[in-house]
Short mmCIF file of C-alpha atoms and ligand atoms in Angstrom, two decimals:
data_model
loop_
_atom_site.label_atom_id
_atom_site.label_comp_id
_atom_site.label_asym_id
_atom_site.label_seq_id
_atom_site.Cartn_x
_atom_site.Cartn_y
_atom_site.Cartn_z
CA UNK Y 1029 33.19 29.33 226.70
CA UNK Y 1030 33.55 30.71 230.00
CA UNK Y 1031 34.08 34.61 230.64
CA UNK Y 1032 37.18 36.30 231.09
CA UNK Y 1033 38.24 37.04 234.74
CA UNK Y 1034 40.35 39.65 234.96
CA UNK Y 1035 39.69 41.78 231.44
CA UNK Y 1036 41.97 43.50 229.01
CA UNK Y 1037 41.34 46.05 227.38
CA UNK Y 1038 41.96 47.88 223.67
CA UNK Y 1039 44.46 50.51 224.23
CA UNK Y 1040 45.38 51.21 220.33
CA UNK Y 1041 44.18 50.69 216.86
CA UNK Y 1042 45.95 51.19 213.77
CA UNK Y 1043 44.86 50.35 210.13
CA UNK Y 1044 46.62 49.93 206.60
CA UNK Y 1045 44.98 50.24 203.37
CA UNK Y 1046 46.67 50.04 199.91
CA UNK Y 1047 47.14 53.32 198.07
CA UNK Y 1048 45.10 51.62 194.90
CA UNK Y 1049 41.62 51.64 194.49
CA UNK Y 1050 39.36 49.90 191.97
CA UNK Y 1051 36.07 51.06 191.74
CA UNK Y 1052 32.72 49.49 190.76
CA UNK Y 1053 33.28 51.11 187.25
CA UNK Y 1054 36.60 49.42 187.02
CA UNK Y 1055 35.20 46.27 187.65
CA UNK Y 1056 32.47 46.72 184.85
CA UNK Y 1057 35.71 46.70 182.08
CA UNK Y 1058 36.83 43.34 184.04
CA UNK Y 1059 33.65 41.47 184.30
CA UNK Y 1060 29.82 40.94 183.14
CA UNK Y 1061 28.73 43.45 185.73
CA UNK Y 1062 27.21 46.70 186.59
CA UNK Y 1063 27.67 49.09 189.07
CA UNK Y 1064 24.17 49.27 189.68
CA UNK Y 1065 24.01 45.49 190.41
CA UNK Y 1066 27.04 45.63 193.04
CA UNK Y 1067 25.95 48.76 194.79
CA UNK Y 1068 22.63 47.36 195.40
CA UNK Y 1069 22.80 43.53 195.63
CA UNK Y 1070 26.37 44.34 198.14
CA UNK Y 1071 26.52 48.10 199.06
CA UNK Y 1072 30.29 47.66 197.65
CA UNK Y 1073 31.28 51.47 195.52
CA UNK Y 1074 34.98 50.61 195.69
CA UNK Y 1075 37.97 48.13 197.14
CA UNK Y 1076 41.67 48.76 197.97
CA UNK Y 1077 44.18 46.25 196.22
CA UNK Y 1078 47.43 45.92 196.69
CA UNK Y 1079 49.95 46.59 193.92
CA UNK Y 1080 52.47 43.87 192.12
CA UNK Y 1081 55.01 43.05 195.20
CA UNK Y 1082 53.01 44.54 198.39
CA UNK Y 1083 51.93 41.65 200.03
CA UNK Y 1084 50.13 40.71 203.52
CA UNK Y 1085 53.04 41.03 206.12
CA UNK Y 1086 53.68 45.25 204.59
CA UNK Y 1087 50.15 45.74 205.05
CA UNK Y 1088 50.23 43.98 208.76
CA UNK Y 1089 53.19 45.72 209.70
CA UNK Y 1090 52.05 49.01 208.53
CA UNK Y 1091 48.76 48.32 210.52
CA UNK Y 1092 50.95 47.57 213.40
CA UNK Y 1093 53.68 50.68 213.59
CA UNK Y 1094 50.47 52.73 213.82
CA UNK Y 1095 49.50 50.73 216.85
CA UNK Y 1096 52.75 51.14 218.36
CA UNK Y 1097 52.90 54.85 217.70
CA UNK Y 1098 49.23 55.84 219.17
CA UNK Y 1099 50.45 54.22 222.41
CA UNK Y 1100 54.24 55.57 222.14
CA UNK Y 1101 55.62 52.24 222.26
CA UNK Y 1102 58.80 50.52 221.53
CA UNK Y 1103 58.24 47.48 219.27
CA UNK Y 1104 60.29 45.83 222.10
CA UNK Y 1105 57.82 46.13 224.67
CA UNK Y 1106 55.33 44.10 222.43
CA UNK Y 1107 55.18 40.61 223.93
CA UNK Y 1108 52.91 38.88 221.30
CA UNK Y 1109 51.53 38.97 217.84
CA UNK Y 1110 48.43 36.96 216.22
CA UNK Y 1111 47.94 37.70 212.57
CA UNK Y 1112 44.81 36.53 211.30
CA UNK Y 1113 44.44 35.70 208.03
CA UNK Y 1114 43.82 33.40 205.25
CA UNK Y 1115 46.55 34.70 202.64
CA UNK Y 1116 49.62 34.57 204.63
CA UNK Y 1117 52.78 35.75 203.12
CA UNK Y 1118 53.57 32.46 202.48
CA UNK Y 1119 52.29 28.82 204.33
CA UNK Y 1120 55.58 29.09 206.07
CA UNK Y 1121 57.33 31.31 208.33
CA UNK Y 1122 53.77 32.48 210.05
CA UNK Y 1123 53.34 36.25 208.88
CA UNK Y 1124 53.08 36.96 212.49
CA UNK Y 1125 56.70 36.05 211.98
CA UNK Y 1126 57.59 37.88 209.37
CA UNK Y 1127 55.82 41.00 210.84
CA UNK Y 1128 57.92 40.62 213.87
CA UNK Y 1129 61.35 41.09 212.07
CA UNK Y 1130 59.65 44.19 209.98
CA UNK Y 1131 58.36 46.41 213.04
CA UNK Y 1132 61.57 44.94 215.06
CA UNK Y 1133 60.03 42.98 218.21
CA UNK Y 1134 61.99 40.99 218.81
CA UNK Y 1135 60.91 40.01 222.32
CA UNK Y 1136 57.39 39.08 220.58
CA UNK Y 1137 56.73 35.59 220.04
CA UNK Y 1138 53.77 34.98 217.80
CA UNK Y 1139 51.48 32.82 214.98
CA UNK Y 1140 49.35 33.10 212.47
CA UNK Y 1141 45.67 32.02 213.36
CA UNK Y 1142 43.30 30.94 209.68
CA UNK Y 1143 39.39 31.72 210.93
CA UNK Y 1144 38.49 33.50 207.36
CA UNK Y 1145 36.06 36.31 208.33
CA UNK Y 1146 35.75 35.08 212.23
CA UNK Y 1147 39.70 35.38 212.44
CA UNK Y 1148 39.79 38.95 214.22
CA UNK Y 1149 37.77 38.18 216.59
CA UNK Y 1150 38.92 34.46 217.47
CA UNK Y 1151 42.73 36.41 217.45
CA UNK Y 1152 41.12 38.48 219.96
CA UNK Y 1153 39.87 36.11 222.23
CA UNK Y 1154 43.03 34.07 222.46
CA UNK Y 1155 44.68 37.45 222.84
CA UNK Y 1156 42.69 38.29 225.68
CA UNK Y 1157 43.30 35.23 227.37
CA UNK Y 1158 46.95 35.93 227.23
CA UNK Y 1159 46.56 39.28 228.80
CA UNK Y 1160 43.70 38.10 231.27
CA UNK Y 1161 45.68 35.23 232.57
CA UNK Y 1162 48.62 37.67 233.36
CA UNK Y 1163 51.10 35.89 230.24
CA UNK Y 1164 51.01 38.78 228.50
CA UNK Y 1165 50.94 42.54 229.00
CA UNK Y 1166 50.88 44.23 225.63
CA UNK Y 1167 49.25 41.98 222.87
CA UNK Y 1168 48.99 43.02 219.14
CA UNK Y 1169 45.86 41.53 217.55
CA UNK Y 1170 46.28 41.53 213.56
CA UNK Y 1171 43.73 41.27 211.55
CA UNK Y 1172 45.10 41.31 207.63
CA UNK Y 1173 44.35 40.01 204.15
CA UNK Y 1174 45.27 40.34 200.69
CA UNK Y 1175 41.72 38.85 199.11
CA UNK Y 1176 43.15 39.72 195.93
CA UNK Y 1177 46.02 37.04 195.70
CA UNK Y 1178 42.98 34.52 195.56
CA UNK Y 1179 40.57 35.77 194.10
CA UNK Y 1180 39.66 35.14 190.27
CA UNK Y 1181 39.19 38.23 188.30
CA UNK Y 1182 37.27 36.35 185.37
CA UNK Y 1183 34.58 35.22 188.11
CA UNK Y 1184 31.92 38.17 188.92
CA UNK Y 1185 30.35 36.21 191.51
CA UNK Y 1186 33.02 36.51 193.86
CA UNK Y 1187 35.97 39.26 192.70
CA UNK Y 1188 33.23 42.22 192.61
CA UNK Y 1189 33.10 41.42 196.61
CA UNK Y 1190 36.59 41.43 198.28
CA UNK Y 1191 39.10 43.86 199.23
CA UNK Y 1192 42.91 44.35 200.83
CA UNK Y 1193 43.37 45.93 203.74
CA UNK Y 1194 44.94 45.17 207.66
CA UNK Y 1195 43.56 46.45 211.29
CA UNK Y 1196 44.83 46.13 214.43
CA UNK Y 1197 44.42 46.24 218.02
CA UNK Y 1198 46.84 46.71 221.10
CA UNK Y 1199 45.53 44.38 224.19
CA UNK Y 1200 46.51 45.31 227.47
CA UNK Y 1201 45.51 44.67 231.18
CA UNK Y 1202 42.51 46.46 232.32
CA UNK Y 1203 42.27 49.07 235.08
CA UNK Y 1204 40.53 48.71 238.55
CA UNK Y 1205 37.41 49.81 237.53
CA UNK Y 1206 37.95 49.21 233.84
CA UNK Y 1207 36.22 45.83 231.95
CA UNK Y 1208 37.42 45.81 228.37
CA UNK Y 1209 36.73 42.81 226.74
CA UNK Y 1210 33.49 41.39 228.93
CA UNK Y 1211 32.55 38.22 227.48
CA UNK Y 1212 32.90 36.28 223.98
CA UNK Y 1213 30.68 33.47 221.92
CA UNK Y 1214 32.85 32.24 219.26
CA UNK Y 1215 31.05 29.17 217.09
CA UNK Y 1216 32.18 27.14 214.20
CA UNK Y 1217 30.15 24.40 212.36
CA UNK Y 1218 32.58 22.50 209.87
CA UNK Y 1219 29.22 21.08 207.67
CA UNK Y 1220 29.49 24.96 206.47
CA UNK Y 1221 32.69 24.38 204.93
CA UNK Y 1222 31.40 23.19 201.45
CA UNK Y 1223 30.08 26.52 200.79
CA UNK Y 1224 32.62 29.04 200.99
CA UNK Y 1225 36.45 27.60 200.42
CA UNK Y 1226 39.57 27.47 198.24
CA UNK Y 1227 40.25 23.83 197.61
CA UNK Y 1228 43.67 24.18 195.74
CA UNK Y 1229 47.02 24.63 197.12
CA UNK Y 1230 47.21 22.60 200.08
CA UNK Y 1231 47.84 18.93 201.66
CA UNK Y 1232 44.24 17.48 200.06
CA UNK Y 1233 44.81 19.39 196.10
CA UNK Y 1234 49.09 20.30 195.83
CA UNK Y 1235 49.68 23.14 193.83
CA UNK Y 1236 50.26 21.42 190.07
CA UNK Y 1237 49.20 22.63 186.79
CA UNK Y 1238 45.66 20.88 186.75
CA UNK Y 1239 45.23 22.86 190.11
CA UNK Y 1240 45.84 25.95 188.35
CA UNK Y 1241 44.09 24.91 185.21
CA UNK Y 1242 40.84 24.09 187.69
CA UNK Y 1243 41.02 27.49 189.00
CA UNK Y 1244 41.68 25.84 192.54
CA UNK Y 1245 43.64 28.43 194.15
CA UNK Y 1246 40.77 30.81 193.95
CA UNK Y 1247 37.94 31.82 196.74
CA UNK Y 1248 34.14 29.25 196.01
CA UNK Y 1249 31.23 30.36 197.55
CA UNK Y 1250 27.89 29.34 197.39
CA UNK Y 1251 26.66 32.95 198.19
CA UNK Y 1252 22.90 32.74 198.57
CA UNK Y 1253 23.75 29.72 201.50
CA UNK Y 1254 26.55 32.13 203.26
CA UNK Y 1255 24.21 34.68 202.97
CA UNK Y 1256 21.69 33.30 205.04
CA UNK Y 1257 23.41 31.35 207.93
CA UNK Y 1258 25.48 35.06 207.94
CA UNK Y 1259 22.60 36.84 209.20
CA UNK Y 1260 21.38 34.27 211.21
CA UNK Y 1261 24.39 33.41 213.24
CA UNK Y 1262 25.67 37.10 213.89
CA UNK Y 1263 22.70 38.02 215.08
CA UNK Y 1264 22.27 34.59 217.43
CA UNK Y 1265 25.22 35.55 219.22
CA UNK Y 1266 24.86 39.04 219.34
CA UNK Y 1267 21.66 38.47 220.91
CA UNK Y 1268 23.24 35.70 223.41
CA UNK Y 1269 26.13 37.74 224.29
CA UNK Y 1270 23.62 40.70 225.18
CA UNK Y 1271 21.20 38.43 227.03
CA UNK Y 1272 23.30 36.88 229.34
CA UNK Y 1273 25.35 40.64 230.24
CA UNK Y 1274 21.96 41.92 231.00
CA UNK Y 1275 22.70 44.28 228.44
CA UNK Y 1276 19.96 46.25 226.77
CA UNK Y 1277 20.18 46.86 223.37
CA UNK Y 1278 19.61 50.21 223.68
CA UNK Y 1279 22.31 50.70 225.99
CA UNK Y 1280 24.50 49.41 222.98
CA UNK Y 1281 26.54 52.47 221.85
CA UNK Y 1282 27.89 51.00 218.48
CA UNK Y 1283 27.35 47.28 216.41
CA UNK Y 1284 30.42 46.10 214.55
CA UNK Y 1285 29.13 43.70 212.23
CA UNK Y 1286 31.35 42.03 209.92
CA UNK Y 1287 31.55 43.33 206.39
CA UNK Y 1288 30.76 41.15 203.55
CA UNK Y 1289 27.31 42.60 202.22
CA UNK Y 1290 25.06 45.22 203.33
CA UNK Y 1291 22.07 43.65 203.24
CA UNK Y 1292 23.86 41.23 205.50
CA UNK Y 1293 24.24 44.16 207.84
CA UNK Y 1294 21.06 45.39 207.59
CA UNK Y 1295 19.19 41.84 207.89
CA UNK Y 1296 21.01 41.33 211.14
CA UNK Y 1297 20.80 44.85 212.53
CA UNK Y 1298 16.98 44.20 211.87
CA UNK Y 1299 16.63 40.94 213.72
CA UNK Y 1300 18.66 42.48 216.59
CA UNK Y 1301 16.69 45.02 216.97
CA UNK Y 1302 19.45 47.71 217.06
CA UNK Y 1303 18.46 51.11 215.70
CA UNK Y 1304 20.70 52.13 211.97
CA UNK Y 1305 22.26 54.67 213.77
CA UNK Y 1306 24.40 52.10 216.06
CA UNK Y 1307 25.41 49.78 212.86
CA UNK Y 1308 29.13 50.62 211.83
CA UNK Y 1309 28.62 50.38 207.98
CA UNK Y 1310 31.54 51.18 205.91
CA UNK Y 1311 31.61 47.99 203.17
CA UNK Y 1312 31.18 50.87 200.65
CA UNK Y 1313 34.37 51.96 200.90
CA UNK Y 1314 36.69 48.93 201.18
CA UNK Y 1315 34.31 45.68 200.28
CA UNK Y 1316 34.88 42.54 202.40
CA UNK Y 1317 38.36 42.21 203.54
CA UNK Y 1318 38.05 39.08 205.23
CA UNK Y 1319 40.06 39.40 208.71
CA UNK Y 1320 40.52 43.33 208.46
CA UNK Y 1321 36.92 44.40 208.62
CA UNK Y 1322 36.42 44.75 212.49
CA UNK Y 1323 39.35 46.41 213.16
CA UNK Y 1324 38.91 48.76 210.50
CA UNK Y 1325 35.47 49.46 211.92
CA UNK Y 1326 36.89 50.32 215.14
CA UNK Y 1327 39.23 52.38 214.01
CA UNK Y 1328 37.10 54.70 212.20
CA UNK Y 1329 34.71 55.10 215.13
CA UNK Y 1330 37.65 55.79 217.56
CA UNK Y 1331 38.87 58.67 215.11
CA UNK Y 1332 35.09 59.44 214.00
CA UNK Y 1333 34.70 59.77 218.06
CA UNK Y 1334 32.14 58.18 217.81
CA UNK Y 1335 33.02 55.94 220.43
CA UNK Y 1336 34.49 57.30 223.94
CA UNK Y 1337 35.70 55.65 226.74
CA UNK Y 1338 32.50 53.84 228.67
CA UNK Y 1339 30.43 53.05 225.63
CA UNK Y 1340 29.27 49.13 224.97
CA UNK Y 1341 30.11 47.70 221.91
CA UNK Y 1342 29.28 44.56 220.09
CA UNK Y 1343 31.71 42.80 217.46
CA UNK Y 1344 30.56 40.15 215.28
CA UNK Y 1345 31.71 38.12 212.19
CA UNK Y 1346 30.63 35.11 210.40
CA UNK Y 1347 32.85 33.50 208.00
CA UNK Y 1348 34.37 30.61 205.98
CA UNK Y 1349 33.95 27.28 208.39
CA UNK Y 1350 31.58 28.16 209.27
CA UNK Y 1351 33.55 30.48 211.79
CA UNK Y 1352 31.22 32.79 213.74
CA UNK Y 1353 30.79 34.74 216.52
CA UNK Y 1354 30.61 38.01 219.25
CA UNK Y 1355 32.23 40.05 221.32
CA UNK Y 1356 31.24 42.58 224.20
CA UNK Y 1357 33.51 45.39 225.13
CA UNK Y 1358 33.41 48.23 227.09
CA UNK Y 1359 35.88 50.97 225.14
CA UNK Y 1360 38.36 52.48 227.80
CA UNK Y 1361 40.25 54.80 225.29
CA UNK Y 1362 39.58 58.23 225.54
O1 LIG D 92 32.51 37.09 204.57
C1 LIG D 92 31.68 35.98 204.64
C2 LIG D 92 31.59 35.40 203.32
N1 LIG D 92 30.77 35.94 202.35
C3 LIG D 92 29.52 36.39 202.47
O2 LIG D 92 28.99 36.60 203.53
C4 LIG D 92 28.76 36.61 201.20
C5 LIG D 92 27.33 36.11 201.30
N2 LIG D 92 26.59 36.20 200.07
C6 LIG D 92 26.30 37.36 199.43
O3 LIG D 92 26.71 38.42 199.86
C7 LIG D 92 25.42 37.31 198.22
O4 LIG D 92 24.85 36.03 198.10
C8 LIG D 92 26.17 37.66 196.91
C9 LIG D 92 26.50 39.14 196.87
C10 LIG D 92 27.44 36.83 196.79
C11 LIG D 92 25.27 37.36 195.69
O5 LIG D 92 24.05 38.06 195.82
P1 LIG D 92 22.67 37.31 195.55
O6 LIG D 92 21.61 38.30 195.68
O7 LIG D 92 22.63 36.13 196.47
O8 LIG D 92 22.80 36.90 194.06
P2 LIG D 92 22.84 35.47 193.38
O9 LIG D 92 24.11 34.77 193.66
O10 LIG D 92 21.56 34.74 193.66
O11 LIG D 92 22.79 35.89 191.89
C12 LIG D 92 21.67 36.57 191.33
C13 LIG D 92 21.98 36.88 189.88
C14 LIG D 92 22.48 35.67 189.11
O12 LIG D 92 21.98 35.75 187.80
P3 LIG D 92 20.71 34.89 187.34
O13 LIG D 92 21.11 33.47 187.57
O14 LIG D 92 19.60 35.34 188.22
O15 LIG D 92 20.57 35.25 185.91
C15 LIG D 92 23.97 35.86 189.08
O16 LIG D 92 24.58 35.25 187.98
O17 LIG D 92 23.03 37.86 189.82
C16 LIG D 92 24.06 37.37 188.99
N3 LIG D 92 25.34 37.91 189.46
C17 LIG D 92 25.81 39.08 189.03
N4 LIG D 92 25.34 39.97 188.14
C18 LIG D 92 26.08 41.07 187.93
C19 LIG D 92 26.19 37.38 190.37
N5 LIG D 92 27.24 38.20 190.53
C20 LIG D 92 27.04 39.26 189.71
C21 LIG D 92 27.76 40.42 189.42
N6 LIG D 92 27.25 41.30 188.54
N7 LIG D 92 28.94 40.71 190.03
#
């Protein structure tokens, strides 16, 4: 992938998270499992979940209205929406759709884009590429999932891991002088796709009551196998992206890893070389929620200050697909 010309830039982030938590301790009446064993095989204390009838398009559009209201927008100056996600409202109308008619932008076109835990940041490049290339001038990047309309409950493998939640991003134009987004790696490997999928429900299993009776519908994952390409790939192309910026990693102000395990997080950290300190680290707090981690993570280092206009910043994410990747950023909020 080449690197974007003229840049654009984050100018807004807004997040939703479900009023309803369930904590580790919850989980221990629902499953064979211990809060010892989550906190320290995951670094998971707690996850958000939606209740009966909220579903991925509220928490979107929620995440969305707080985008529109940091920048003191109209909804009708938004141009474009991406949702990324991999439990849509429904297969059809695209959420992005749906979230249009809710936050009332109607001069927004949009779709939904399905790259599991890489889907922020894949949004986000072909967001980018819409402002860069002078389509588009106000982009909203959605990164949302409900991870608890798939997940099975009765399976303490996978249900002690996920959480709901939506982020998202405004992209705009850059400044003269400003470079925003600076250059993207985005990867996929489709041999990966055997170890972390939900084989019921579409073309290759329809929904029918065997489907159901299989447990189909529900996340797979061969966890030890995701675990290790995880840490491998995010830090591959963190390291790339670096390398060929002439960026130093200690001129690296903040690390936005993807959040599906801690020990994912630190492994990669490690391997990158990047000091603790520059690791955004929040899984604790709101598990892995697939497409919503990243922009969560920026969000809370924009209000934490701990990011000001200037600093470097690397994204990555490795996911279902595999889907994988990075992105460098200069942050030009103040
Ligand atoms: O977002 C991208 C997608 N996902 C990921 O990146 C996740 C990647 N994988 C992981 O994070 C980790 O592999 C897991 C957290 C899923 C599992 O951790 P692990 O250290 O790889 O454990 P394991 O699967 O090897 O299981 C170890 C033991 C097993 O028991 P035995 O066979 O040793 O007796 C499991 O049955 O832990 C058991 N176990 C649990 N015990 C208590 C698995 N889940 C649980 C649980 N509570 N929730």
């Amino acid at each position: 992938m080449s690197k974007v010309v003229s840049a654009a830039k984050i100018t807004a982030v807004g997040i939703a998270v479900p009023d309803r938590i369930l904590t580790n301790k919850d989980m221990e009446t629902m499953v064979d499992t211990t809060d010892h064993w989550i906190r320290t095989r995951t670094g998971i204390v707690q996850r958000h979940m939606v209740k009966p009838g909220e579903c991925n398009s509220d928490l979107a559009s929620r995440a969305a209205r707080q985008v529109l209201q940091a920048r003191g927008l109209d909804p009708l100056d938004i141009q474009m929406i991406i949702v990324a996600t991999v439990t849509p409202d429904m297969f059809f109308p695209p959420t992005a759709c749906i979230v249009q008619e809710k936050i009332g932008a109607k001069n927004a076109w949009g779709f939904d884009l399905s790259g599991a835990c890489s889907g922020f940041l894949y949004a986000l490049s072909v967001g980018a590429q819409f402002v860069s290339n002078g389509t588009c001038r106000k982009v909203l990047v959605i990164g949302s999932d409900v991870m608890s309309s798939i997940i099975d409950f009765h399976d303490r493998a996978t249900c002690v891991l996920f959480g709901d939640a939506a982020g998202a991003v405004l992209l705009e134009p850059a400044e003269e002088g400003e470079k925003g987004i600076m250059d993207m790696i985005l990867r996929s490997d489709g041999a990966g796709g055997k170890y972390l999928y939900m084989p019921g429900g579409g073309s290759m299993n329809p929904p029918s009551h065997e489907t159901v009776d299989k447990k189909m519908h529900y996340v797979h994952q061969d966890g030890k196998t995701v675990f290790k390409f995880a840490v491998k790939g995010m830090a591959d192309v963190s390291q790339e992206i670096l390398a060929r910026n002439g960026v130093d990693i200690k001129d690296l102000k903040l690390f936005v890893p993807h959040q599906a395990n801690k020990r994912i997080i630190d492994a990669c950290a490690e391997k990158l070389g990047v000091d603790q300190s520059v690791v955004l680290c929040n899984i604790e707090r709101y598990a892995n929620t697939t497409a919503a981690t990243i922009p969560i993570g920026l969000y809370e280092a924009h209000q934490d200050k701990r990011i000001q206009k200037g600093d470097l910043i690397v994204l990555a994410s490795f996911g279902a697909g595999f889907t994988w990747g990075s992105i460098l950023l200069r942050w030009e909020m103040n």
